[in-house]
Amino acid sequence: MKTLVLVGGGHAHLHCLEQLKNGLSTDWGVLLISPSPYQYYSGMFSGFTEGIYGLEDIRIDLKKLCDKVGTVFTEDTVVAVDAEAKELTGAGGEIYRYDLVSFDIGSRTDIPAAAKEYVRSIKPNYRFPEQLIRTRDSAHPVIVGGGASGVELAFSILAWRKQHSLPANLALFSSTSLLAGQGGAASKKIEAISLRKALPFFTDISIQTIDEMSVTTSAGRMYPQSDVLWLTGPKSAALFSLSGLPTDAGGFLLVNEALQSIRHPEIFGAGDCITVDRYPELAKNGVYAVRQGPILWQNLKNSLSNERLLPFAPQKRFVSILSTGGGEAFLSYGNRHFHGKIPWKLKQRIDRKFMKRYKDLYE
């Protein structure tokens, strides 16, 4: 029997597991390898932080899902790939042989070496709950990063602290304007919302040094800190570069439009851990990972049967909704922006529908 190995339980691989409920050829076995038996849904991190969702609301039980669809689950971290021998090595030295393998392991946070001793990250995402609760409850929480994750979690922490009558004592630092990647209009609107909600934020500024009690900015000012959450740009896991696989300059697995390694046809990938050679500037965004799921699954099946592979073409626009706390959210679609309770209700409906889709398979 031949073996298809799925490494990581990200959005695209969840789609593949869902399709396995209809079975696969009896000539093939499927193995999912993940460092945690749970996959946490980042879209609901802000709601968990604010106390709206509990732990079970935001995670999918990968082991139960695999059992239900007839897939083997192994809790392990892949640390090396031997593309010639078609073997994966686990953290404890276990060898996993594959005929086809797909990676959907997400990204890491690009933390400067000098800061690592004093900061924490929410990646890999199974570390999220304990990391976020510690930051949220801290006396002087500091968040570094003005992208969607940093802004949304800053709002959520602020809302939770208000609910519990705690002083804000919160600081959000960004080297650009807030939500700079979404354009000037979005930046102006989210900064206006931040001012209205009394979220302390500092833009066009970077963190120069960190010690156990404070952070010092590029402007030379010192701010107290008791916990620093670092949410800046993505960084690739070292796995691909160390294994000698083709990568982009940042170490992300380089794939073609079919989500297939440009050098090794037995290796596929999706989500934040890859770069598509035709779209090198494509953002590491969960929206694209969700869209890649059906293409990845079809191409894995087509590869098994030696059929033609399909191309992935990213959409030019997509809806982005981030929570701003207190039952409100900020919706962006192209140049259109809307803030209020309706976007929050829409976000809740989308997130709950996503989770129900997979939980219904095993509950």
C-alpha positions as YAML, in Angstrom:
chain: A
units: angstrom
residues:
- id: 1
  name: MET
  ca: [0.00, 0.00, 0.00]
- id: 2
  name: LYS
  ca: [1.25, 3.48, -0.87]
- id: 3
  name: THR
  ca: [1.23, 6.33, 1.64]
- id: 4
  name: LEU
  ca: [0.09, 9.95, 1.50]
- id: 5
  name: VAL
  ca: [1.43, 11.96, 4.45]
- id: 6
  name: LEU
  ca: [-0.13, 15.26, 5.51]
- id: 7
  name: VAL
  ca: [2.22, 17.27, 7.73]
- id: 8
  name: GLY
  ca: [0.34, 19.85, 9.80]
- id: 9
  name: GLY
  ca: [-3.36, 20.42, 10.42]
- id: 10
  name: GLY
  ca: [-3.79, 23.82, 8.75]
- id: 11
  name: HIS
  ca: [-6.80, 25.07, 6.77]
- id: 12
  name: ALA
  ca: [-5.90, 23.30, 3.52]
- id: 13
  name: HIS
  ca: [-5.27, 19.96, 5.21]
- id: 14
  name: LEU
  ca: [-8.53, 20.22, 7.15]
- id: 15
  name: HIS
  ca: [-10.26, 20.38, 3.76]
- id: 16
  name: CYS
  ca: [-8.35, 17.27, 2.65]
- id: 17
  name: LEU
  ca: [-9.40, 15.39, 5.79]
- id: 18
  name: GLU
  ca: [-13.00, 16.42, 5.24]
- id: 19
  name: GLN
  ca: [-12.91, 14.95, 1.73]
- id: 20
  name: LEU
  ca: [-11.58, 11.67, 3.09]
- id: 21
  name: LYS
  ca: [-14.99, 11.01, 4.66]
- id: 22
  name: ASN
  ca: [-15.89, 9.78, 1.18]
- id: 23
  name: GLY
  ca: [-12.90, 7.44, 1.17]
- id: 24
  name: LEU
  ca: [-9.77, 7.14, -0.96]
- id: 25
  name: SER
  ca: [-8.51, 4.32, -3.11]
- id: 26
  name: THR
  ca: [-7.82, 1.17, -1.10]
- id: 27
  name: ASP
  ca: [-4.33, 1.23, -2.60]
- id: 28
  name: TRP
  ca: [-3.48, 4.30, -0.51]
- id: 29
  name: GLY
  ca: [-3.16, 4.98, 3.20]
- id: 30
  name: VAL
  ca: [-3.21, 8.49, 4.72]
- id: 31
  name: LEU
  ca: [-1.18, 9.66, 7.72]
- id: 32
  name: LEU
  ca: [-1.51, 13.05, 9.42]
- id: 33
  name: ILE
  ca: [1.49, 14.22, 11.48]
- id: 34
  name: SER
  ca: [1.03, 17.23, 13.77]
- id: 35
  name: PRO
  ca: [2.84, 18.44, 16.93]
- id: 36
  name: SER
  ca: [-0.50, 18.81, 18.72]
- id: 37
  name: PRO
  ca: [-3.71, 16.76, 18.71]
- id: 38
  name: TYR
  ca: [-5.57, 20.06, 18.34]
- id: 39
  name: GLN
  ca: [-5.70, 22.64, 15.57]
- id: 40
  name: TYR
  ca: [-6.62, 26.09, 16.85]
- id: 41
  name: TYR
  ca: [-8.60, 28.46, 14.61]
- id: 42
  name: SER
  ca: [-6.90, 31.86, 14.49]
- id: 43
  name: GLY
  ca: [-10.10, 33.61, 13.40]
- id: 44
  name: MET
  ca: [-11.50, 33.10, 16.91]
- id: 45
  name: PHE
  ca: [-8.37, 34.05, 18.88]
- id: 46
  name: SER
  ca: [-9.71, 37.54, 19.54]
- id: 47
  name: GLY
  ca: [-13.02, 36.17, 20.83]
- id: 48
  name: PHE
  ca: [-11.17, 33.74, 23.12]
- id: 49
  name: THR
  ca: [-9.00, 36.58, 24.40]
- id: 50
  name: GLU
  ca: [-12.05, 38.68, 25.19]
- id: 51
  name: GLY
  ca: [-13.73, 35.78, 26.97]
- id: 52
  name: ILE
  ca: [-16.48, 35.22, 24.39]
- id: 53
  name: TYR
  ca: [-15.30, 31.74, 23.40]
- id: 54
  name: GLY
  ca: [-13.98, 28.90, 25.51]
- id: 55
  name: LEU
  ca: [-11.08, 26.63, 24.64]
- id: 56
  name: GLU
  ca: [-13.25, 23.94, 23.05]
- id: 57
  name: ASP
  ca: [-14.94, 26.54, 20.84]
- id: 58
  name: ILE
  ca: [-11.71, 27.48, 19.07]
- id: 59
  name: ARG
  ca: [-10.04, 24.14, 18.45]
- id: 60
  name: ILE
  ca: [-10.55, 21.07, 16.29]
- id: 61
  name: ASP
  ca: [-9.63, 17.65, 17.65]
- id: 62
  name: LEU
  ca: [-7.39, 16.30, 14.90]
- id: 63
  name: LYS
  ca: [-7.16, 12.81, 16.39]
- id: 64
  name: LYS
  ca: [-10.93, 12.40, 16.59]
- id: 65
  name: LEU
  ca: [-11.30, 13.81, 13.09]
- id: 66
  name: CYS
  ca: [-8.71, 11.39, 11.71]
- id: 67
  name: ASP
  ca: [-10.34, 8.44, 13.48]
- id: 68
  name: LYS
  ca: [-13.68, 9.37, 11.97]
- id: 69
  name: VAL
  ca: [-12.45, 9.68, 8.37]
- id: 70
  name: GLY
  ca: [-10.19, 6.62, 8.51]
- id: 71
  name: THR
  ca: [-6.85, 8.39, 8.69]
- id: 72
  name: VAL
  ca: [-3.95, 7.60, 11.02]
- id: 73
  name: PHE
  ca: [-2.92, 10.44, 13.36]
- id: 74
  name: THR
  ca: [0.56, 10.74, 14.85]
- id: 75
  name: GLU
  ca: [1.60, 13.45, 17.33]
- id: 76
  name: ASP
  ca: [5.10, 14.43, 16.25]
- id: 77
  name: THR
  ca: [7.11, 17.26, 14.70]
- id: 78
  name: VAL
  ca: [8.81, 16.65, 11.37]
- id: 79
  name: VAL
  ca: [12.38, 17.96, 11.61]
- id: 80
  name: ALA
  ca: [13.89, 16.71, 8.35]
- id: 81
  name: VAL
  ca: [12.88, 15.69, 4.83]
- id: 82
  name: ASP
  ca: [14.91, 13.33, 2.64]
- id: 83
  name: ALA
  ca: [13.39, 13.98, -0.77]
- id: 84
  name: GLU
  ca: [15.51, 11.34, -2.51]
- id: 85
  name: ALA
  ca: [14.63, 8.54, -0.10]
- id: 86
  name: LYS
  ca: [11.08, 9.92, 0.35]
- id: 87
  name: GLU
  ca: [11.41, 9.89, 4.12]
- id: 88
  name: LEU
  ca: [10.50, 12.26, 6.95]
- id: 89
  name: THR
  ca: [12.25, 12.31, 10.31]
- id: 90
  name: GLY
  ca: [10.34, 13.08, 13.50]
- id: 91
  name: ALA
  ca: [11.64, 14.93, 16.56]
- id: 92
  name: GLY
  ca: [12.48, 11.67, 18.32]
- id: 93
  name: GLY
  ca: [14.14, 10.07, 15.30]
- id: 94
  name: GLU
  ca: [11.06, 8.23, 14.00]
- id: 95
  name: ILE
  ca: [11.15, 7.67, 10.22]
- id: 96
  name: TYR
  ca: [7.99, 8.14, 8.13]
- id: 97
  name: ARG
  ca: [8.06, 6.89, 4.57]
- id: 98
  name: TYR
  ca: [5.89, 8.59, 1.97]
- id: 99
  name: ASP
  ca: [4.94, 8.28, -1.67]
- id: 100
  name: LEU
  ca: [3.32, 11.72, -1.60]
- id: 101
  name: VAL
  ca: [3.68, 14.34, 1.13]
- id: 102
  name: SER
  ca: [2.02, 17.69, 1.71]
- id: 103
  name: PHE
  ca: [3.06, 20.40, 4.18]
- id: 104
  name: ASP
  ca: [0.61, 22.81, 5.84]
- id: 105
  name: ILE
  ca: [2.54, 23.79, 8.96]
- id: 106
  name: GLY
  ca: [2.03, 27.56, 9.00]
- id: 107
  name: SER
  ca: [4.77, 30.06, 9.73]
- id: 108
  name: ARG
  ca: [6.69, 31.33, 12.74]
- id: 109
  name: THR
  ca: [7.09, 34.88, 14.04]
- id: 110
  name: ASP
  ca: [10.18, 36.80, 12.99]
- id: 111
  name: ILE
  ca: [11.56, 37.69, 16.43]
- id: 112
  name: PRO
  ca: [14.98, 39.43, 16.61]
- id: 113
  name: ALA
  ca: [17.57, 37.28, 18.36]
- id: 114
  name: ALA
  ca: [18.22, 39.96, 20.99]
- id: 115
  name: ALA
  ca: [14.54, 40.02, 21.98]
- id: 116
  name: LYS
  ca: [13.82, 36.28, 22.21]
- id: 117
  name: GLU
  ca: [14.66, 36.04, 25.90]
- id: 118
  name: TYR
  ca: [11.99, 38.58, 26.85]
- id: 119
  name: VAL
  ca: [9.10, 38.11, 24.40]
- id: 120
  name: ARG
  ca: [6.56, 35.46, 23.49]
- id: 121
  name: SER
  ca: [4.69, 34.55, 20.32]
- id: 122
  name: ILE
  ca: [1.42, 32.80, 19.50]
- id: 123
  name: LYS
  ca: [3.04, 30.57, 16.88]
- id: 124
  name: PRO
  ca: [2.87, 27.65, 16.49]
- id: 125
  name: ASN
  ca: [-0.79, 28.29, 17.21]
- id: 126
  name: TYR
  ca: [-1.29, 25.43, 19.69]
- id: 127
  name: ARG
  ca: [0.70, 27.60, 22.11]
- id: 128
  name: PHE
  ca: [-1.81, 30.41, 21.76]
- id: 129
  name: PRO
  ca: [-4.12, 29.92, 24.78]
- id: 130
  name: GLU
  ca: [-1.48, 29.86, 27.52]
- id: 131
  name: GLN
  ca: [0.57, 32.64, 25.89]
- id: 132
  name: LEU
  ca: [-2.39, 34.95, 25.38]
- id: 133
  name: ILE
  ca: [-3.90, 34.48, 28.83]
- id: 134
  name: ARG
  ca: [-0.56, 35.31, 30.44]
- id: 135
  name: THR
  ca: [-0.20, 38.47, 28.36]
- id: 136
  name: ARG
  ca: [-3.84, 39.50, 28.84]
- id: 137
  name: ASP
  ca: [-3.62, 39.18, 32.65]
- id: 138
  name: SER
  ca: [-0.23, 40.87, 32.91]
- id: 139
  name: ALA
  ca: [0.22, 44.19, 34.72]
- id: 140
  name: HIS
  ca: [1.76, 46.04, 31.74]
- id: 141
  name: PRO
  ca: [1.16, 44.08, 28.52]
- id: 142
  name: VAL
  ca: [3.01, 45.25, 25.41]
- id: 143
  name: ILE
  ca: [2.14, 44.18, 21.86]
- id: 144
  name: VAL
  ca: [4.61, 44.67, 19.02]
- id: 145
  name: GLY
  ca: [3.16, 44.62, 15.51]
- id: 146
  name: GLY
  ca: [0.57, 46.83, 13.82]
- id: 147
  name: GLY
  ca: [-0.80, 44.26, 11.38]
- id: 148
  name: ALA
  ca: [-4.18, 42.55, 11.67]
- id: 149
  name: SER
  ca: [-3.11, 40.14, 14.45]
- id: 150
  name: GLY
  ca: [-1.48, 42.79, 16.61]
- id: 151
  name: VAL
  ca: [-4.31, 45.29, 16.25]
- id: 152
  name: GLU
  ca: [-7.07, 42.74, 16.82]
- id: 153
  name: LEU
  ca: [-5.47, 41.18, 19.90]
- id: 154
  name: ALA
  ca: [-4.68, 44.61, 21.36]
- id: 155
  name: PHE
  ca: [-8.37, 45.55, 21.07]
- id: 156
  name: SER
  ca: [-9.39, 42.21, 22.59]
- id: 157
  name: ILE
  ca: [-7.03, 42.53, 25.54]
- id: 158
  name: LEU
  ca: [-8.23, 46.09, 26.12]
- id: 159
  name: ALA
  ca: [-11.89, 44.99, 26.06]
- id: 160
  name: TRP
  ca: [-11.22, 42.12, 28.49]
- id: 161
  name: ARG
  ca: [-9.38, 44.41, 30.90]
- id: 162
  name: LYS
  ca: [-12.25, 46.91, 30.80]
- id: 163
  name: GLN
  ca: [-14.75, 44.12, 31.54]
- id: 164
  name: HIS
  ca: [-12.72, 43.13, 34.59]
- id: 165
  name: SER
  ca: [-12.17, 46.71, 35.78]
- id: 166
  name: LEU
  ca: [-8.44, 46.53, 35.22]
- id: 167
  name: PRO
  ca: [-6.42, 49.57, 34.15]
- id: 168
  name: ALA
  ca: [-5.54, 49.47, 30.45]
- id: 169
  name: ASN
  ca: [-1.77, 49.74, 31.05]
- id: 170
  name: LEU
  ca: [-1.47, 48.42, 27.49]
- id: 171
  name: ALA
  ca: [0.80, 49.61, 24.69]
- id: 172
  name: LEU
  ca: [0.71, 48.68, 21.00]
- id: 173
  name: PHE
  ca: [3.83, 49.50, 18.96]
- id: 174
  name: SER
  ca: [4.05, 49.46, 15.16]
- id: 175
  name: SER
  ca: [6.93, 50.32, 12.84]
- id: 176
  name: THR
  ca: [4.33, 51.59, 10.32]
- id: 177
  name: SER
  ca: [0.82, 52.97, 10.55]
- id: 178
  name: LEU
  ca: [-1.74, 50.48, 11.85]
- id: 179
  name: LEU
  ca: [-2.96, 48.05, 9.16]
- id: 180
  name: ALA
  ca: [-0.54, 49.61, 6.68]
- id: 181
  name: GLY
  ca: [-0.87, 46.59, 4.41]
- id: 182
  name: GLN
  ca: [-4.53, 47.40, 3.81]
- id: 183
  name: GLY
  ca: [-3.87, 50.92, 2.53]
- id: 184
  name: GLY
  ca: [-3.99, 54.47, 3.81]
- id: 185
  name: ALA
  ca: [-7.76, 54.70, 4.18]
- id: 186
  name: ALA
  ca: [-7.92, 51.58, 6.36]
- id: 187
  name: SER
  ca: [-5.03, 52.89, 8.48]
- id: 188
  name: LYS
  ca: [-6.73, 56.21, 9.13]
- id: 189
  name: LYS
  ca: [-10.01, 54.57, 10.08]
- id: 190
  name: ILE
  ca: [-8.56, 51.96, 12.41]
- id: 191
  name: GLU
  ca: [-6.39, 54.58, 14.12]
- id: 192
  name: ALA
  ca: [-9.46, 56.76, 14.62]
- id: 193
  name: ILE
  ca: [-11.28, 53.78, 16.15]
- id: 194
  name: SER
  ca: [-8.26, 53.14, 18.39]
- id: 195
  name: LEU
  ca: [-8.36, 56.71, 19.66]
- id: 196
  name: ARG
  ca: [-12.10, 56.51, 20.27]
- id: 197
  name: LYS
  ca: [-11.74, 53.28, 22.24]
- id: 198
  name: ALA
  ca: [-8.73, 54.65, 24.15]
- id: 199
  name: LEU
  ca: [-6.32, 51.99, 22.87]
- id: 200
  name: PRO
  ca: [-2.78, 53.28, 23.53]
- id: 201
  name: PHE
  ca: [-0.83, 52.86, 20.30]
- id: 202
  name: PHE
  ca: [2.43, 54.20, 18.87]
- id: 203
  name: THR
  ca: [3.13, 54.16, 15.13]
- id: 204
  name: ASP
  ca: [6.23, 54.62, 12.96]
- id: 205
  name: ILE
  ca: [8.35, 53.46, 15.82]
- id: 206
  name: SER
  ca: [10.33, 50.31, 16.57]
- id: 207
  name: ILE
  ca: [11.54, 48.54, 19.71]
- id: 208
  name: GLN
  ca: [15.27, 48.95, 20.14]
- id: 209
  name: THR
  ca: [15.93, 47.13, 23.41]
- id: 210
  name: ILE
  ca: [14.01, 45.03, 25.92]
- id: 211
  name: ASP
  ca: [14.84, 44.06, 29.45]
- id: 212
  name: GLU
  ca: [12.89, 42.39, 32.25]
- id: 213
  name: MET
  ca: [11.04, 45.57, 33.19]
- id: 214
  name: SER
  ca: [10.79, 47.78, 30.12]
- id: 215
  name: VAL
  ca: [11.00, 48.34, 26.38]
- id: 216
  name: THR
  ca: [12.93, 51.21, 24.82]
- id: 217
  name: THR
  ca: [11.81, 52.57, 21.46]
- id: 218
  name: SER
  ca: [13.72, 54.02, 18.52]
- id: 219
  name: ALA
  ca: [12.63, 57.45, 19.79]
- id: 220
  name: GLY
  ca: [14.60, 56.84, 22.97]
- id: 221
  name: ARG
  ca: [11.56, 56.56, 25.26]
- id: 222
  name: MET
  ca: [11.19, 53.82, 27.83]
- id: 223
  name: TYR
  ca: [7.87, 52.09, 28.62]
- id: 224
  name: PRO
  ca: [7.11, 49.58, 31.39]
- id: 225
  name: GLN
  ca: [6.45, 45.98, 30.41]
- id: 226
  name: SER
  ca: [5.54, 42.83, 32.27]
- id: 227
  name: ASP
  ca: [4.87, 40.72, 29.19]
- id: 228
  name: VAL
  ca: [5.64, 41.33, 25.51]
- id: 229
  name: LEU
  ca: [3.66, 39.68, 22.72]
- id: 230
  name: TRP
  ca: [5.61, 39.88, 19.46]
- id: 231
  name: LEU
  ca: [3.32, 39.82, 16.40]
- id: 232
  name: THR
  ca: [5.44, 41.09, 13.52]
- id: 233
  name: GLY
  ca: [5.96, 39.48, 10.10]
- id: 234
  name: PRO
  ca: [6.09, 35.76, 9.30]
- id: 235
  name: LYS
  ca: [9.22, 33.64, 9.32]
- id: 236
  name: SER
  ca: [9.63, 30.19, 7.81]
- id: 237
  name: ALA
  ca: [10.32, 27.09, 9.85]
- id: 238
  name: ALA
  ca: [13.91, 25.95, 9.28]
- id: 239
  name: LEU
  ca: [12.71, 22.54, 8.10]
- id: 240
  name: PHE
  ca: [12.74, 23.20, 4.35]
- id: 241
  name: SER
  ca: [16.11, 24.97, 4.10]
- id: 242
  name: LEU
  ca: [17.85, 22.48, 6.39]
- id: 243
  name: SER
  ca: [16.46, 19.63, 4.28]
- id: 244
  name: GLY
  ca: [17.85, 21.13, 1.07]
- id: 245
  name: LEU
  ca: [14.42, 21.66, -0.52]
- id: 246
  name: PRO
  ca: [13.91, 24.57, -2.95]
- id: 247
  name: THR
  ca: [12.80, 27.66, -1.03]
- id: 248
  name: ASP
  ca: [12.41, 31.37, -1.58]
- id: 249
  name: ALA
  ca: [14.85, 33.83, 0.02]
- id: 250
  name: GLY
  ca: [12.92, 33.63, 3.30]
- id: 251
  name: GLY
  ca: [13.11, 29.84, 3.55]
- id: 252
  name: PHE
  ca: [9.49, 29.15, 2.61]
- id: 253
  name: LEU
  ca: [8.88, 26.03, 0.51]
- id: 254
  name: LEU
  ca: [8.83, 27.08, -3.15]
- id: 255
  name: VAL
  ca: [5.98, 25.55, -5.13]
- id: 256
  name: ASN
  ca: [4.48, 26.02, -8.57]
- id: 257
  name: GLU
  ca: [0.88, 26.97, -9.39]
- id: 258
  name: ALA
  ca: [-0.19, 23.40, -8.70]
- id: 259
  name: LEU
  ca: [1.13, 23.77, -5.11]
- id: 260
  name: GLN
  ca: [3.83, 21.24, -5.98]
- id: 261
  name: SER
  ca: [7.53, 21.59, -5.18]
- id: 262
  name: ILE
  ca: [9.38, 23.05, -8.17]
- id: 263
  name: ARG
  ca: [11.96, 20.26, -7.96]
- id: 264
  name: HIS
  ca: [10.30, 17.29, -6.24]
- id: 265
  name: PRO
  ca: [6.94, 16.27, -7.75]
- id: 266
  name: GLU
  ca: [6.08, 14.08, -4.73]
- id: 267
  name: ILE
  ca: [6.11, 17.12, -2.39]
- id: 268
  name: PHE
  ca: [3.19, 19.55, -2.09]
- id: 269
  name: GLY
  ca: [2.37, 22.40, 0.26]
- id: 270
  name: ALA
  ca: [-0.21, 25.03, 1.15]
- id: 271
  name: GLY
  ca: [-0.85, 27.93, 3.50]
- id: 272
  name: ASP
  ca: [1.69, 30.17, 5.18]
- id: 273
  name: CYS
  ca: [4.60, 27.72, 4.89]
- id: 274
  name: ILE
  ca: [4.84, 28.04, 1.09]
- id: 275
  name: THR
  ca: [5.58, 30.62, -1.58]
- id: 276
  name: VAL
  ca: [4.00, 30.14, -5.01]
- id: 277
  name: ASP
  ca: [6.67, 30.95, -7.57]
- id: 278
  name: ARG
  ca: [4.25, 32.84, -9.84]
- id: 279
  name: TYR
  ca: [2.95, 34.95, -6.91]
- id: 280
  name: PRO
  ca: [6.05, 35.65, -4.80]
- id: 281
  name: GLU
  ca: [4.51, 38.68, -3.07]
- id: 282
  name: LEU
  ca: [1.31, 36.93, -2.02]
- id: 283
  name: ALA
  ca: [0.61, 37.64, 1.65]
- id: 284
  name: LYS
  ca: [0.80, 34.84, 4.21]
- id: 285
  name: ASN
  ca: [-2.93, 34.93, 4.86]
- id: 286
  name: GLY
  ca: [-5.41, 32.31, 6.04]
- id: 287
  name: VAL
  ca: [-7.85, 33.36, 3.34]
- id: 288
  name: TYR
  ca: [-5.52, 32.02, 0.66]
- id: 289
  name: ALA
  ca: [-4.94, 28.80, 2.62]
- id: 290
  name: VAL
  ca: [-8.68, 28.15, 2.69]
- id: 291
  name: ARG
  ca: [-8.89, 28.71, -1.08]
- id: 292
  name: GLN
  ca: [-5.91, 26.44, -1.66]
- id: 293
  name: GLY
  ca: [-7.60, 23.51, 0.11]
- id: 294
  name: PRO
  ca: [-9.77, 22.27, -2.80]
- id: 295
  name: ILE
  ca: [-6.92, 22.75, -5.33]
- id: 296
  name: LEU
  ca: [-4.49, 20.89, -3.10]
- id: 297
  name: TRP
  ca: [-6.87, 17.99, -2.56]
- id: 298
  name: GLN
  ca: [-7.67, 17.67, -6.26]
- id: 299
  name: ASN
  ca: [-3.98, 17.77, -7.18]
- id: 300
  name: LEU
  ca: [-3.05, 15.17, -4.59]
- id: 301
  name: LYS
  ca: [-5.71, 12.87, -6.04]
- id: 302
  name: ASN
  ca: [-4.66, 13.67, -9.61]
- id: 303
  name: SER
  ca: [-1.04, 12.99, -8.77]
- id: 304
  name: LEU
  ca: [-2.00, 9.62, -7.31]
- id: 305
  name: SER
  ca: [-3.71, 8.72, -10.59]
- id: 306
  name: ASN
  ca: [-1.17, 10.47, -12.87]
- id: 307
  name: GLU
  ca: [-3.72, 12.99, -14.11]
- id: 308
  name: ARG
  ca: [-3.17, 16.65, -15.00]
- id: 309
  name: LEU
  ca: [-2.74, 19.05, -12.07]
- id: 310
  name: LEU
  ca: [-4.85, 22.20, -11.63]
- id: 311
  name: PRO
  ca: [-3.45, 25.72, -11.08]
- id: 312
  name: PHE
  ca: [-4.15, 27.83, -8.00]
- id: 313
  name: ALA
  ca: [-5.09, 31.43, -8.80]
- id: 314
  name: PRO
  ca: [-5.43, 33.74, -5.78]
- id: 315
  name: GLN
  ca: [-8.40, 36.07, -5.63]
- id: 316
  name: LYS
  ca: [-7.59, 39.76, -6.01]
- id: 317
  name: ARG
  ca: [-9.91, 40.91, -3.25]
- id: 318
  name: PHE
  ca: [-11.29, 39.34, -0.11]
- id: 319
  name: VAL
  ca: [-13.28, 40.40, 2.92]
- id: 320
  name: SER
  ca: [-11.24, 41.05, 6.06]
- id: 321
  name: ILE
  ca: [-13.00, 41.39, 9.42]
- id: 322
  name: LEU
  ca: [-11.13, 42.05, 12.64]
- id: 323
  name: SER
  ca: [-12.66, 42.43, 16.06]
- id: 324
  name: THR
  ca: [-12.27, 45.76, 17.84]
- id: 325
  name: GLY
  ca: [-13.79, 44.53, 21.10]
- id: 326
  name: GLY
  ca: [-17.07, 45.23, 22.82]
- id: 327
  name: GLY
  ca: [-19.21, 43.54, 20.16]
- id: 328
  name: GLU
  ca: [-17.81, 45.56, 17.26]
- id: 329
  name: ALA
  ca: [-15.57, 44.77, 14.30]
- id: 330
  name: PHE
  ca: [-13.85, 46.47, 11.37]
- id: 331
  name: LEU
  ca: [-14.69, 45.14, 7.90]
- id: 332
  name: SER
  ca: [-12.53, 45.84, 4.84]
- id: 333
  name: TYR
  ca: [-13.18, 44.92, 1.22]
- id: 334
  name: GLY
  ca: [-10.96, 46.68, -1.29]
- id: 335
  name: ASN
  ca: [-11.40, 50.40, -0.64]
- id: 336
  name: ARG
  ca: [-14.59, 49.91, 1.34]
- id: 337
  name: HIS
  ca: [-14.54, 49.92, 5.14]
- id: 338
  name: PHE
  ca: [-17.26, 49.58, 7.74]
- id: 339
  name: HIS
  ca: [-17.09, 49.48, 11.52]
- id: 340
  name: GLY
  ca: [-19.76, 48.48, 14.00]
- id: 341
  name: LYS
  ca: [-21.89, 45.67, 15.38]
- id: 342
  name: ILE
  ca: [-22.98, 44.23, 12.02]
- id: 343
  name: PRO
  ca: [-19.41, 43.26, 10.97]
- id: 344
  name: TRP
  ca: [-18.93, 41.60, 14.36]
- id: 345
  name: LYS
  ca: [-22.11, 39.54, 13.96]
- id: 346
  name: LEU
  ca: [-21.01, 38.59, 10.43]
- id: 347
  name: LYS
  ca: [-17.58, 37.57, 11.74]
- id: 348
  name: GLN
  ca: [-19.14, 35.41, 14.44]
- id: 349
  name: ARG
  ca: [-21.37, 33.67, 11.91]
- id: 350
  name: ILE
  ca: [-18.47, 32.97, 9.53]
- id: 351
  name: ASP
  ca: [-16.18, 31.69, 12.30]
- id: 352
  name: ARG
  ca: [-18.80, 29.47, 13.92]
- id: 353
  name: LYS
  ca: [-19.81, 28.05, 10.55]
- id: 354
  name: PHE
  ca: [-16.17, 27.19, 9.81]
- id: 355
  name: MET
  ca: [-15.76, 25.34, 13.10]
- id: 356
  name: LYS
  ca: [-19.10, 23.55, 12.84]
- id: 357
  name: ARG
  ca: [-18.14, 22.26, 9.39]
- id: 358
  name: TYR
  ca: [-15.29, 20.20, 10.84]
- id: 359
  name: LYS
  ca: [-16.56, 19.44, 14.32]
- id: 360
  name: ASP
  ca: [-19.74, 17.94, 12.92]
- id: 361
  name: LEU
  ca: [-17.57, 15.28, 11.29]
- id: 362
  name: TYR
  ca: [-16.64, 13.74, 14.64]
- id: 363
  name: GLU
  ca: [-19.00, 15.03, 17.33]
...
